[in-house]
Amino acid sequence: MKPRILVAREVFPEVLERLRRHFEVDDNQGDTVLGIEGLKARLADKAGALTAATDPLMAEVISAAPGLKALCNFAVGYNNIDLAACTRAGVMATNTPGVLDDTTADLAWALLMATARRLPAAERWLRNGEWKGWQFIQWLGSDIHHATLGILGMGRIGQTVARRALGFDMKVIYHNRTPLAAEQEAAIRATWVDKESLLRESDFLVLLLPYSPATHHTIGAAELALMKPTAHLINVARGGIVDDEALISALRQRRLSGAGIDVFEGEPKFNPGFLELDNVALSPHIGSSSRATRMAMAMTAADNLIAALSGQRPPNLLNPEVWK
Ligand code: GLV
């Protein structure tokens, strides 16, 4: 008999077709958000699951699934999974690194450019019929070329964002616990600086940290106060890394010029203060959302699940202790 698995959110039919060759699949093509109780009920008789960043895979969910062997997230972030609880229960957990770097870096740039040139507010103004004539001094934005791009969290996506800055003749600085190797830095012309210098010197600061209790409110009132009033903040990482209330207050008082935000504290709900600001570009957590990339993410998660349930080490295993 084929192992039973859950696919916790809607995926492309091609993904289900592939999984059905290996497993008995309980899908969720209606895309109901299952939540803790829903996940407990649907995972109780399963050996594995494909899950999303919206699925709270905490200890109580994992312990309600005695036959569970693998949880394969179709996301690079995995702050929705209690990794320690997985390890205790002998459940392999995996993510999808690599396949979404370019698409997510592209969105970081889309938001950076949108906030720099004030596109959302200018478009709203145009749509509202407020454009009465061209003026020399109208909708003045911030220059991107030759500005300083700062990156906080210089993993694969951070390096991909930095590489794009070469075309804009930008100065690139970054902060990471571990600096890149000299040849990696040289390839993208990026310089390591301490966190305070990064905050003080960046014209555009892009956040690309993973979320964990340790990175909660990495950017709060104190950090925002160090930034230039002409600077822009871009968050395509996770809600909670930024203190949204403090950000809204800085943007409202023009202590910060603008922000491009794809992820929010408590999303899909978010602080309504964002909607009152004309100096933000907002998007609904779509960093990796191109058809090709979402397909690659789902297929990578499927690769991991197929390997895990056929006795092979999954390529993107997050808790190798379980494998040993
Ligand atoms: C999306 O947010 C991801 O972590 O892949």
CSV table of N, CA, C and O in Angstrom, one decimal, residues 63 99 135 213:
chain,number,residue,atom,x,y,z
A,63,SER,N,2.8,15.8,17.6
A,63,SER,CA,2.5,14.7,18.5
A,63,SER,C,1.1,14.1,18.2
A,63,SER,O,0.9,12.9,18.6
A,99,VAL,N,15.8,27.6,-5.0
A,99,VAL,CA,15.0,27.8,-6.2
A,99,VAL,C,14.2,29.1,-6.3
A,99,VAL,O,13.7,29.5,-7.3
A,135,GLN,N,4.5,69.1,-14.5
A,135,GLN,CA,5.2,70.2,-13.8
A,135,GLN,C,6.7,69.8,-13.6
A,135,GLN,O,7.0,68.6,-13.5
A,213,PRO,N,12.8,33.8,17.2
A,213,PRO,CA,12.7,34.7,18.4
A,213,PRO,C,13.9,35.6,18.5
A,213,PRO,O,13.8,36.8,18.9
